[in-house]
Amino acid sequence: MHDLLLRHGTVHDGLGGQPRETDVAISGGRVVAIGADLGPARRVLDVAGLVVAPGFVDPHSHSDTVPFLAQEQPFKLVQGVTTEIVGNCGFSCGPIQGEADGFIPSIVGDAAHPTLGEYLDAAQAAGPSNNLAVLVGHNTLRLTAAGMAAGITPRQLEHMCALAAEAFESGAVGFSSGLEYVPGAYADVDELVALALVAKRWDLTYATHMRSESEGLADALDEAVAVATRAGIRLHVSHCKASGRAVHGASAMVLDKLARARRAGVDVRADVYPYLAFGTGLVAVLPPAACEGGEQALLARLADPAERAALRALAETPDTGTGVGFWRELHPDDVQILNHRDPAIAGKRLADLGGDPWDALCDLLMGDPHAEGVFHTMHERDLRAFLSDPLVSIGSDGGPPVGPNHPRTFGTFPTFLGRYVRQEKAVPMAEAIRKVSSAVAAQFGLAGRGWLGPGAVADVAVFDPDTIGHAGTYERPDVRPTGMVHVFLAGHQVIADGEPTGGRHGRVLRRGAR
């Protein structure tokens, strides 16, 4: 007697195989059989006409603080996402101690913990709504070892490596860098290789938000491949983009370099979100040198006309992959301000503020150094190329579902399946499901997840291929997606007929967990 039988669905194995109309039997939190005439079950769901797929795995998420929110948060479950990889872009909620105390980033906030192991314990105790697997962040390691200093000593690097080893031993599934952000922008290749060699001891993955995604894109990708090659480690390139008019069309170069690296023996993959705008803090527009020494030093530089002019000269220098911020890739109309201490500014474009755009940006940051924006800098041709490439999976880059936000937080996966798979047929359904399941699970060592077959964990997404989609916009992002009918976490139903069933049934998936 099975616990659950999903009958007559269009079943995708998540490995790219052709679908078949058949039944799926689940018992004890696992898939136990797929086929016809599987016998009786305590509960039977007729899912005829619906796609039955492995639960989606989001390789690039910033939901690190979500388990600690007061209310249950099913915003990923209603997209079919059963597991998220967090700790991306170099920022994790631990280890934060010592030098890091004065520089805790807003992406971490109140979820900061002295060690990553303590964060993992606390997140599990709080109760995630879906599964989380965690990377330890290079920025976080650097903040703890050296604060916001540009240079580090051999002893500080040794401390970073020891902290990373402790995080991996506690269950981290890899480490991440965010080399467009400080203090990660101050690191050289040798520093990154030293940490990658630590991760190699556990056969883990290096995920990188590269040093440049615009004019320095080619050099930045070469750097990422060099780190992975020297350390012999898996490489995951975060949120592929060719950002700014100067590099529109560069997707071909990026994909060629990824393919060449893979043929040369580097286990490299990447992810992309199905949008033409990215979102981040406005301070990232500035050269990394602006932030050296921390927030008060930044504000002092912006207040000094000579320092402000010097920063502008640096920001307008062509980016050769060494990191000068992304001012050169922007036009004032591209920059949409998401939030600011002055509510009259939120929602405007930089062009709306009048005057010199550089001075307007600096004045904005003096008023609120934590202000965030959405940057409309990508081209549809590049996005389609990334979405359709077999080495590129789908990742949201979304954060907590609170405050001003980007629609990717609420609709990445339904947007991909609705617009690019159903409407535009840019990717076949079987390949699309592979991109959101096994391609990610394998890259991060998530055994038993990302595929459907006997023995797999019964994380399952059941959706209507004719209605899956998301109507969210940059002005109103938090619209409920359509078409996700049922979702299961280890056989427990968390979405039923499109509605959350309540409860916190996710797990923190430590390295090697099944």
Short mmCIF file of C-alpha atoms in Angstrom, two decimals:
data_model
loop_
_atom_site.label_atom_id
_atom_site.label_comp_id
_atom_site.label_asym_id
_atom_site.label_seq_id
_atom_site.Cartn_x
_atom_site.Cartn_y
_atom_site.Cartn_z
CA MET A 1 0.00 0.00 0.00
CA HIS A 2 1.69 3.19 -1.19
CA ASP A 3 1.29 6.45 0.68
CA LEU A 4 0.41 8.39 -2.49
CA LEU A 5 -0.25 7.65 -6.14
CA LEU A 6 -0.09 10.42 -8.76
CA ARG A 7 -2.09 8.99 -11.66
CA HIS A 8 -2.07 9.70 -15.40
CA GLY A 9 0.39 12.62 -15.30
CA THR A 10 2.91 13.58 -17.97
CA VAL A 11 6.01 12.48 -16.07
CA HIS A 12 9.42 14.03 -16.70
CA ASP A 13 12.44 12.36 -15.13
CA GLY A 14 14.39 15.63 -14.83
CA LEU A 15 17.32 14.14 -16.73
CA GLY A 16 16.16 15.36 -20.12
CA GLY A 17 14.41 12.13 -21.11
CA GLN A 18 11.20 12.17 -23.07
CA PRO A 19 8.04 12.36 -20.94
CA ARG A 20 5.55 9.56 -20.63
CA GLU A 21 1.97 9.45 -19.42
CA THR A 22 2.12 7.20 -16.39
CA ASP A 23 1.80 6.97 -12.59
CA VAL A 24 4.18 7.85 -9.76
CA ALA A 25 4.05 5.99 -6.43
CA ILE A 26 5.43 7.60 -3.26
CA SER A 27 6.02 6.02 0.15
CA GLY A 28 8.11 7.02 3.13
CA GLY A 29 9.11 10.32 1.52
CA ARG A 30 10.61 8.63 -1.56
CA VAL A 31 9.53 7.76 -5.05
CA VAL A 32 9.18 3.98 -5.04
CA ALA A 33 7.89 3.26 -8.55
CA ILE A 34 6.98 4.86 -11.87
CA GLY A 35 4.76 3.03 -14.32
CA ALA A 36 1.33 1.50 -14.77
CA ASP A 37 -0.60 -0.80 -12.45
CA LEU A 38 1.45 0.16 -9.37
CA GLY A 39 -1.09 -1.17 -6.90
CA PRO A 40 -3.22 0.47 -4.22
CA ALA A 41 -2.43 3.67 -2.33
CA ARG A 42 -3.84 5.39 0.74
CA ARG A 43 -4.33 8.51 -1.37
CA VAL A 44 -4.72 8.86 -5.13
CA LEU A 45 -4.48 12.14 -7.08
CA ASP A 46 -5.56 12.25 -10.70
CA VAL A 47 -3.11 14.60 -12.43
CA ALA A 48 -4.10 13.92 -16.04
CA GLY A 49 -3.05 16.76 -18.34
CA LEU A 50 -0.50 18.04 -15.81
CA VAL A 51 3.28 17.84 -15.86
CA VAL A 52 4.83 15.83 -13.02
CA ALA A 53 8.43 16.92 -12.51
CA PRO A 54 11.15 16.84 -9.88
CA GLY A 55 10.88 19.77 -7.48
CA PHE A 56 12.79 22.69 -8.90
CA VAL A 57 16.22 23.61 -7.49
CA ASP A 58 17.18 27.29 -7.47
CA PRO A 59 20.99 27.52 -7.71
CA HIS A 60 21.21 31.23 -6.96
CA SER A 61 19.04 32.56 -4.16
CA HIS A 62 19.38 35.08 -1.36
CA SER A 63 16.71 33.57 0.91
CA ASP A 64 19.26 33.20 3.74
CA THR A 65 17.17 35.21 6.22
CA VAL A 66 13.75 33.91 5.14
CA PRO A 67 13.49 31.08 7.74
CA PHE A 68 13.65 33.72 10.49
CA LEU A 69 10.66 35.73 9.22
CA ALA A 70 7.64 35.55 11.50
CA GLN A 71 5.27 34.19 8.87
CA GLU A 72 5.61 31.07 6.74
CA GLN A 73 6.98 31.92 3.32
CA PRO A 74 5.63 29.77 0.47
CA PHE A 75 6.64 32.24 -2.27
CA LYS A 76 9.12 29.75 -3.73
CA LEU A 77 6.87 26.72 -3.28
CA VAL A 78 4.14 28.32 -5.41
CA GLN A 79 6.78 28.48 -8.17
CA GLY A 80 7.57 24.76 -7.78
CA VAL A 81 10.92 25.41 -6.05
CA THR A 82 11.57 22.80 -3.38
CA THR A 83 15.28 23.55 -2.76
CA GLU A 84 17.30 26.76 -2.85
CA ILE A 85 21.08 27.28 -2.78
CA VAL A 86 21.77 30.29 -0.54
CA GLY A 87 24.94 32.06 0.59
CA ASN A 88 25.53 33.39 -2.92
CA CYS A 89 27.48 36.41 -4.21
CA GLY A 90 30.03 36.00 -1.44
CA PHE A 91 27.63 36.72 1.42
CA SER A 92 26.55 34.12 3.98
CA CYS A 93 25.09 34.47 7.47
CA GLY A 94 28.25 33.08 9.05
CA PRO A 95 30.99 33.10 10.10
CA ILE A 96 30.53 36.68 11.30
CA GLN A 97 32.84 37.56 14.16
CA GLY A 98 35.82 39.73 15.01
CA GLU A 99 36.52 42.28 12.28
CA ALA A 100 33.13 41.70 10.64
CA ASP A 101 31.10 43.13 13.51
CA GLY A 102 31.05 46.66 12.11
CA PHE A 103 30.37 45.67 8.51
CA ILE A 104 27.42 43.26 8.56
CA PRO A 105 25.70 43.68 5.18
CA SER A 106 21.96 44.19 4.91
CA ILE A 107 21.69 40.94 2.93
CA VAL A 108 22.59 39.14 6.20
CA GLY A 109 20.97 41.46 8.73
CA ASP A 110 19.79 39.94 11.98
CA ALA A 111 20.58 36.40 10.80
CA ALA A 112 24.33 36.85 11.40
CA HIS A 113 25.95 34.01 13.36
CA PRO A 114 29.51 33.52 14.65
CA THR A 115 29.92 30.31 12.63
CA LEU A 116 28.16 28.92 9.62
CA GLY A 117 27.33 25.78 11.61
CA GLU A 118 25.42 27.90 14.13
CA TYR A 119 23.50 29.53 11.28
CA LEU A 120 22.61 26.10 9.85
CA ASP A 121 21.34 24.97 13.26
CA ALA A 122 19.33 28.16 13.77
CA ALA A 123 17.79 28.07 10.29
CA GLN A 124 16.69 24.46 10.83
CA ALA A 125 15.26 25.30 14.24
CA ALA A 126 13.35 28.28 12.82
CA GLY A 127 11.91 26.06 10.11
CA PRO A 128 12.35 26.83 6.41
CA SER A 129 9.29 26.52 4.20
CA ASN A 130 11.37 24.74 1.54
CA ASN A 131 14.80 23.10 1.58
CA LEU A 132 17.96 25.20 1.81
CA ALA A 133 21.53 24.22 0.96
CA VAL A 134 24.15 26.75 1.97
CA LEU A 135 27.37 28.16 0.54
CA VAL A 136 29.89 29.98 2.71
CA GLY A 137 30.62 33.45 1.33
CA HIS A 138 34.06 34.78 0.47
CA ASN A 139 32.99 38.33 1.40
CA THR A 140 31.84 37.10 4.78
CA LEU A 141 35.08 35.21 5.38
CA ARG A 142 37.09 38.29 4.41
CA LEU A 143 35.05 40.62 6.62
CA THR A 144 35.67 38.35 9.60
CA ALA A 145 39.40 38.06 8.89
CA ALA A 146 40.23 41.60 7.79
CA GLY A 147 37.19 43.87 7.91
CA MET A 148 36.99 46.27 4.97
CA ALA A 149 40.76 46.43 4.40
CA ALA A 150 41.87 46.09 0.80
CA GLY A 151 44.98 44.07 1.54
CA ILE A 152 45.25 40.98 3.72
CA THR A 153 48.18 39.29 5.39
CA PRO A 154 49.16 35.63 4.98
CA ARG A 155 47.91 35.05 8.51
CA GLN A 156 44.51 36.55 7.70
CA LEU A 157 44.24 34.34 4.60
CA GLU A 158 45.12 31.33 6.74
CA HIS A 159 42.32 32.37 9.12
CA MET A 160 39.88 32.59 6.19
CA CYS A 161 40.84 29.09 5.05
CA ALA A 162 40.37 27.70 8.57
CA LEU A 163 36.92 29.31 8.81
CA ALA A 164 36.00 27.91 5.40
CA ALA A 165 37.08 24.41 6.46
CA GLU A 166 34.95 24.72 9.58
CA ALA A 167 31.97 25.74 7.42
CA PHE A 168 32.46 22.78 5.07
CA GLU A 169 32.78 20.41 7.99
CA SER A 170 29.50 21.80 9.36
CA GLY A 171 27.68 21.10 6.12
CA ALA A 172 28.22 23.91 3.59
CA VAL A 173 27.92 22.63 0.01
CA GLY A 174 30.56 25.00 -1.41
CA PHE A 175 31.70 28.59 -1.33
CA SER A 176 30.74 31.68 -3.28
CA SER A 177 32.36 34.93 -4.30
CA GLY A 178 30.90 38.32 -5.19
CA LEU A 179 33.81 40.06 -6.86
CA GLU A 180 31.87 43.17 -7.90
CA TYR A 181 31.22 43.82 -4.20
CA VAL A 182 33.56 44.89 -1.44
CA PRO A 183 35.55 43.49 0.21
CA GLY A 184 35.61 40.59 -2.29
CA ALA A 185 36.61 43.01 -5.05
CA TYR A 186 39.96 43.49 -3.30
CA ALA A 187 40.91 39.79 -3.62
CA ASP A 188 43.37 38.45 -6.16
CA VAL A 189 43.35 35.08 -7.90
CA ASP A 190 45.77 33.50 -5.40
CA GLU A 191 43.39 34.29 -2.53
CA LEU A 192 40.47 32.68 -4.36
CA VAL A 193 42.52 29.62 -5.29
CA ALA A 194 43.58 29.14 -1.65
CA LEU A 195 39.92 28.94 -0.61
CA ALA A 196 38.99 26.77 -3.60
CA LEU A 197 41.68 24.29 -2.58
CA VAL A 198 40.04 24.02 0.84
CA ALA A 199 36.68 23.30 -0.82
CA LYS A 200 38.38 20.72 -3.01
CA ARG A 201 39.07 18.56 0.08
CA TRP A 202 35.33 17.91 0.29
CA ASP A 203 34.77 17.86 -3.51
CA LEU A 204 32.57 20.96 -3.36
CA THR A 205 31.59 23.75 -5.78
CA TYR A 206 32.83 27.31 -6.32
CA ALA A 207 29.99 29.66 -7.34
CA THR A 208 31.03 33.11 -8.50
CA HIS A 209 29.43 36.45 -9.15
CA MET A 210 32.32 37.46 -11.38
CA ARG A 211 34.42 40.60 -11.19
CA SER A 212 32.69 42.12 -14.20
CA GLU A 213 29.57 41.36 -16.21
CA SER A 214 30.12 44.20 -18.68
CA GLU A 215 33.25 45.49 -20.42
CA GLY A 216 35.53 43.28 -18.35
CA LEU A 217 33.34 40.23 -18.89
CA ALA A 218 35.83 38.17 -20.92
CA ASP A 219 38.69 38.71 -18.47
CA ALA A 220 36.41 38.05 -15.50
CA LEU A 221 35.29 34.73 -16.95
CA ASP A 222 38.90 33.78 -17.68
CA GLU A 223 39.71 34.51 -14.04
CA ALA A 224 36.88 32.28 -12.81
CA VAL A 225 38.01 29.42 -15.04
CA ALA A 226 41.61 29.91 -13.89
CA VAL A 227 40.58 29.58 -10.23
CA ALA A 228 38.66 26.38 -10.94
CA THR A 229 41.46 24.97 -13.10
CA ARG A 230 44.18 25.61 -10.53
CA ALA A 231 42.10 24.12 -7.71
CA GLY A 232 40.54 21.28 -9.71
CA ILE A 233 37.10 22.27 -8.44
CA ARG A 234 33.60 22.47 -9.94
CA LEU A 235 32.73 25.98 -11.13
CA HIS A 236 29.32 27.62 -11.25
CA VAL A 237 29.02 31.04 -12.92
CA SER A 238 26.21 33.03 -11.34
CA HIS A 239 23.51 34.95 -13.24
CA CYS A 240 25.05 35.07 -16.72
CA LYS A 241 24.59 38.41 -18.38
CA ALA A 242 26.09 40.78 -20.92
CA SER A 243 25.27 44.01 -19.14
CA GLY A 244 25.40 47.36 -20.88
CA ARG A 245 25.17 48.44 -24.49
CA ALA A 246 28.92 48.03 -25.05
CA VAL A 247 28.71 44.25 -24.61
CA HIS A 248 25.33 43.42 -26.07
CA GLY A 249 25.93 40.34 -28.19
CA ALA A 250 28.67 39.00 -25.90
CA SER A 251 26.60 35.96 -24.94
CA ALA A 252 28.24 34.06 -27.79
CA MET A 253 31.68 34.75 -26.32
CA VAL A 254 30.59 33.71 -22.82
CA LEU A 255 29.01 30.47 -23.98
CA ASP A 256 32.02 29.65 -26.14
CA LYS A 257 34.37 30.15 -23.19
CA LEU A 258 32.18 27.95 -20.97
CA ALA A 259 32.14 25.19 -23.59
CA ARG A 260 35.90 25.43 -24.14
CA ALA A 261 36.54 25.24 -20.40
CA ARG A 262 34.34 22.18 -20.10
CA ARG A 263 36.11 20.46 -22.99
CA ALA A 264 39.40 21.28 -21.24
CA GLY A 265 38.26 19.39 -18.15
CA VAL A 266 36.64 22.04 -15.94
CA ASP A 267 33.27 20.92 -14.57
CA VAL A 268 31.61 24.27 -15.25
CA ARG A 269 27.97 25.28 -15.41
CA ALA A 270 26.11 28.55 -15.02
CA ASP A 271 22.68 30.02 -14.33
CA VAL A 272 20.55 32.89 -15.64
CA TYR A 273 17.23 34.51 -14.75
CA PRO A 274 14.62 35.29 -17.43
CA TYR A 275 14.68 39.09 -17.10
CA LEU A 276 16.45 41.99 -18.81
CA ALA A 277 17.15 43.91 -15.60
CA PHE A 278 19.20 43.02 -12.55
CA GLY A 279 18.87 44.36 -9.03
CA THR A 280 21.45 45.25 -6.40
CA GLY A 281 22.64 48.01 -4.08
CA LEU A 282 23.33 51.35 -5.75
CA VAL A 283 26.72 51.46 -4.03
CA ALA A 284 27.91 48.68 -6.36
CA VAL A 285 27.85 51.24 -9.18
CA LEU A 286 30.87 52.93 -7.58
CA PRO A 287 34.45 51.68 -7.85
CA PRO A 288 35.38 49.33 -4.98
CA ALA A 289 37.91 51.89 -3.78
CA ALA A 290 35.00 54.10 -2.69
CA CYS A 291 34.07 51.67 0.09
CA GLU A 292 37.51 50.84 1.46
CA GLY A 293 37.41 51.34 5.23
CA GLY A 294 33.63 51.03 5.55
CA GLU A 295 30.50 53.15 5.38
CA GLN A 296 31.75 56.27 7.16
CA ALA A 297 34.80 56.36 4.92
CA LEU A 298 32.51 56.06 1.90
CA LEU A 299 30.32 58.94 3.04
CA ALA A 300 33.38 61.11 3.70
CA ARG A 301 34.67 60.47 0.17
CA LEU A 302 31.32 61.31 -1.40
CA ALA A 303 31.13 64.55 0.59
CA ASP A 304 34.58 65.69 -0.59
CA PRO A 305 34.35 67.25 -4.11
CA ALA A 306 37.91 66.25 -4.98
CA GLU A 307 37.38 62.64 -3.83
CA ARG A 308 34.07 62.47 -5.67
CA ALA A 309 35.77 63.68 -8.87
CA ALA A 310 38.59 61.16 -8.45
CA LEU A 311 36.08 58.34 -8.02
CA ARG A 312 34.27 59.46 -11.15
CA ALA A 313 37.51 59.39 -13.13
CA LEU A 314 38.12 55.84 -11.91
CA ALA A 315 34.52 54.80 -12.62
CA GLU A 316 34.85 56.07 -16.19
CA THR A 317 38.02 54.06 -16.82
CA PRO A 318 37.44 51.12 -19.19
CA ASP A 319 37.00 47.94 -17.14
CA THR A 320 39.66 45.37 -17.94
CA GLY A 321 38.40 42.87 -15.38
CA THR A 322 40.05 44.50 -12.38
CA GLY A 323 36.78 45.99 -11.14
CA VAL A 324 35.79 49.65 -11.40
CA GLY A 325 32.10 49.32 -10.56
CA PHE A 326 29.51 49.34 -13.32
CA TRP A 327 28.98 53.06 -13.86
CA ARG A 328 30.21 52.85 -17.48
CA GLU A 329 27.60 50.28 -18.45
CA LEU A 330 24.68 52.45 -17.30
CA HIS A 331 22.59 55.21 -18.80
CA PRO A 332 20.54 57.36 -16.39
CA ASP A 333 17.32 55.92 -17.84
CA ASP A 334 18.54 52.39 -17.02
CA VAL A 335 18.57 52.97 -13.25
CA GLN A 336 15.26 52.48 -11.46
CA ILE A 337 15.48 53.24 -7.73
CA LEU A 338 13.79 50.51 -5.69
CA ASN A 339 14.07 51.94 -2.19
CA HIS A 340 15.54 54.93 -0.37
CA ARG A 341 15.17 56.61 3.00
CA ASP A 342 13.42 59.44 1.15
CA PRO A 343 10.18 57.80 -0.05
CA ALA A 344 9.76 60.50 -2.71
CA ILE A 345 12.79 59.08 -4.55
CA ALA A 346 11.73 55.41 -4.59
CA GLY A 347 10.38 54.33 -7.97
CA LYS A 348 12.09 57.08 -9.95
CA ARG A 349 14.79 56.70 -12.58
CA LEU A 350 18.16 58.33 -12.10
CA ALA A 351 17.36 60.46 -15.16
CA ASP A 352 14.31 61.86 -13.35
CA LEU A 353 16.44 63.49 -10.66
CA GLY A 354 17.94 66.07 -12.99
CA GLY A 355 21.39 67.60 -12.98
CA ASP A 356 24.60 65.66 -13.49
CA PRO A 357 23.86 61.92 -13.18
CA TRP A 358 27.10 61.13 -11.29
CA ASP A 359 26.42 63.82 -8.70
CA ALA A 360 22.80 62.67 -8.45
CA LEU A 361 23.98 59.11 -7.74
CA CYS A 362 26.50 60.27 -5.13
CA ASP A 363 23.88 62.46 -3.45
CA LEU A 364 21.47 59.51 -3.39
CA LEU A 365 24.06 57.36 -1.64
CA MET A 366 24.92 60.08 0.86
CA GLY A 367 21.24 60.13 1.78
CA ASP A 368 21.05 56.33 1.99
CA PRO A 369 24.15 54.16 1.37
CA HIS A 370 21.90 51.07 1.50
CA ALA A 371 19.57 52.20 -1.31
CA GLU A 372 18.84 49.58 -3.95
CA GLY A 373 17.98 49.73 -7.60
CA VAL A 374 16.91 47.78 -10.67
CA PHE A 375 19.18 48.21 -13.69
CA HIS A 376 17.71 47.69 -17.17
CA THR A 377 20.91 46.84 -19.06
CA MET A 378 20.49 43.53 -20.92
CA HIS A 379 19.40 42.59 -24.45
CA GLU A 380 16.77 39.99 -25.32
CA ARG A 381 19.05 38.20 -27.83
CA ASP A 382 21.66 37.54 -25.16
CA LEU A 383 19.04 36.40 -22.67
CA ARG A 384 17.59 33.89 -25.14
CA ALA A 385 21.05 32.55 -25.92
CA PHE A 386 21.79 31.98 -22.24
CA LEU A 387 18.37 30.44 -21.54
CA SER A 388 18.72 27.89 -24.33
CA ASP A 389 22.33 26.79 -23.74
CA PRO A 390 22.65 23.29 -22.21
CA LEU A 391 25.28 24.42 -19.67
CA VAL A 392 23.03 27.13 -18.23
CA SER A 393 20.37 26.42 -15.61
CA ILE A 394 17.71 28.80 -14.24
CA GLY A 395 18.35 30.74 -11.03
CA SER A 396 16.32 33.51 -9.50
CA ASP A 397 18.88 35.72 -7.69
CA GLY A 398 15.82 36.58 -5.59
CA GLY A 399 15.84 37.64 -1.96
CA PRO A 400 13.29 37.75 0.85
CA PRO A 401 9.74 38.57 -0.29
CA VAL A 402 9.55 41.83 1.68
CA GLY A 403 9.78 45.48 0.76
CA PRO A 404 10.45 46.83 -2.75
CA ASN A 405 11.54 43.94 -4.90
CA HIS A 406 12.36 42.50 -8.31
CA PRO A 407 9.79 40.21 -10.01
CA ARG A 408 12.42 37.45 -10.14
CA THR A 409 11.79 36.84 -6.43
CA PHE A 410 8.18 35.86 -7.10
CA GLY A 411 8.12 34.53 -10.65
CA THR A 412 11.43 33.34 -12.11
CA PHE A 413 10.43 29.73 -12.72
CA PRO A 414 6.84 30.28 -13.93
CA THR A 415 8.13 33.08 -16.19
CA PHE A 416 10.70 30.74 -17.74
CA LEU A 417 8.18 27.93 -18.23
CA GLY A 418 5.34 30.17 -19.33
CA ARG A 419 6.99 32.70 -21.59
CA TYR A 420 10.14 31.03 -22.89
CA VAL A 421 9.00 27.40 -22.96
CA ARG A 422 5.28 27.51 -23.76
CA GLN A 423 4.80 30.81 -25.59
CA GLU A 424 8.09 31.31 -27.40
CA LYS A 425 9.28 27.69 -27.57
CA ALA A 426 12.87 28.80 -26.95
CA VAL A 427 13.51 25.65 -24.90
CA PRO A 428 11.74 22.24 -25.16
CA MET A 429 9.89 21.21 -22.01
CA ALA A 430 12.09 18.17 -21.23
CA GLU A 431 15.23 20.28 -21.49
CA ALA A 432 13.62 23.08 -19.47
CA ILE A 433 12.83 20.70 -16.63
CA ARG A 434 16.38 19.34 -16.69
CA LYS A 435 17.62 22.92 -16.35
CA VAL A 436 15.56 23.53 -13.21
CA SER A 437 16.25 20.18 -11.57
CA SER A 438 19.03 17.65 -12.18
CA ALA A 439 21.44 20.14 -13.77
CA VAL A 440 21.53 22.09 -10.51
CA ALA A 441 21.26 19.23 -8.04
CA ALA A 442 24.26 17.48 -9.58
CA GLN A 443 26.36 20.64 -9.59
CA PHE A 444 25.90 21.13 -5.85
CA GLY A 445 25.99 17.49 -4.77
CA LEU A 446 22.33 17.22 -3.75
CA ALA A 447 22.01 13.44 -3.78
CA GLY A 448 18.52 12.05 -4.35
CA ARG A 449 17.10 15.36 -5.60
CA GLY A 450 16.53 16.85 -9.02
CA TRP A 451 15.26 13.67 -10.71
CA LEU A 452 12.27 11.35 -10.59
CA GLY A 453 12.83 7.62 -10.32
CA PRO A 454 12.73 4.84 -7.72
CA GLY A 455 14.81 5.93 -4.74
CA ALA A 456 14.64 9.66 -5.39
CA VAL A 457 13.46 11.97 -2.61
CA ALA A 458 9.81 12.76 -3.33
CA ASP A 459 10.26 16.48 -3.89
CA VAL A 460 7.76 16.88 -6.73
CA ALA A 461 6.22 19.75 -8.68
CA VAL A 462 2.94 19.21 -10.58
CA PHE A 463 1.91 22.05 -12.90
CA ASP A 464 -0.38 22.91 -15.76
CA PRO A 465 1.81 23.58 -18.84
CA ASP A 466 -1.01 25.60 -20.42
CA THR A 467 -1.35 28.13 -17.58
CA ILE A 468 2.04 28.26 -15.84
CA GLY A 469 3.23 31.88 -15.76
CA HIS A 470 3.72 35.08 -13.80
CA ALA A 471 2.16 38.48 -14.43
CA GLY A 472 4.45 40.40 -12.05
CA THR A 473 6.11 43.63 -13.18
CA TYR A 474 8.88 45.85 -11.82
CA GLU A 475 6.17 48.16 -10.48
CA ARG A 476 4.12 45.31 -8.99
CA PRO A 477 6.35 42.25 -8.62
CA ASP A 478 4.57 40.33 -5.85
CA VAL A 479 1.83 38.76 -7.97
CA ARG A 480 0.98 35.11 -7.27
CA PRO A 481 2.15 32.87 -10.14
CA THR A 482 -0.38 30.75 -12.00
CA GLY A 483 -0.35 27.10 -12.99
CA MET A 484 1.48 25.39 -10.10
CA VAL A 485 -1.12 22.87 -8.93
CA HIS A 486 0.57 20.54 -6.41
CA VAL A 487 3.99 20.52 -4.72
CA PHE A 488 5.42 17.91 -2.38
CA LEU A 489 8.40 18.00 -0.03
CA ALA A 490 9.61 14.48 0.72
CA GLY A 491 6.08 13.27 -0.05
CA HIS A 492 4.35 15.85 2.17
CA GLN A 493 1.96 18.04 0.22
CA VAL A 494 2.83 21.73 0.65
CA ILE A 495 0.81 23.11 -2.30
CA ALA A 496 -2.62 21.63 -2.99
CA ASP A 497 -4.75 22.84 -5.89
CA GLY A 498 -2.57 25.95 -6.13
CA GLU A 499 -2.77 26.91 -2.46
CA PRO A 500 -0.18 26.51 0.33
CA THR A 501 -1.21 23.93 2.90
CA GLY A 502 0.67 25.68 5.74
CA GLY A 503 3.54 24.71 7.97
CA ARG A 504 7.32 24.79 7.68
CA HIS A 505 8.31 21.46 6.19
CA GLY A 506 11.64 22.29 4.59
CA ARG A 507 15.07 21.12 5.72
CA VAL A 508 18.54 22.57 5.83
CA LEU A 509 20.42 20.16 3.55
CA ARG A 510 23.94 19.77 4.84
CA ARG A 511 26.76 18.51 2.66
CA GLY A 512 26.16 14.85 1.76
CA ALA A 513 22.57 14.82 3.04
CA ARG A 514 20.00 12.65 1.28
#
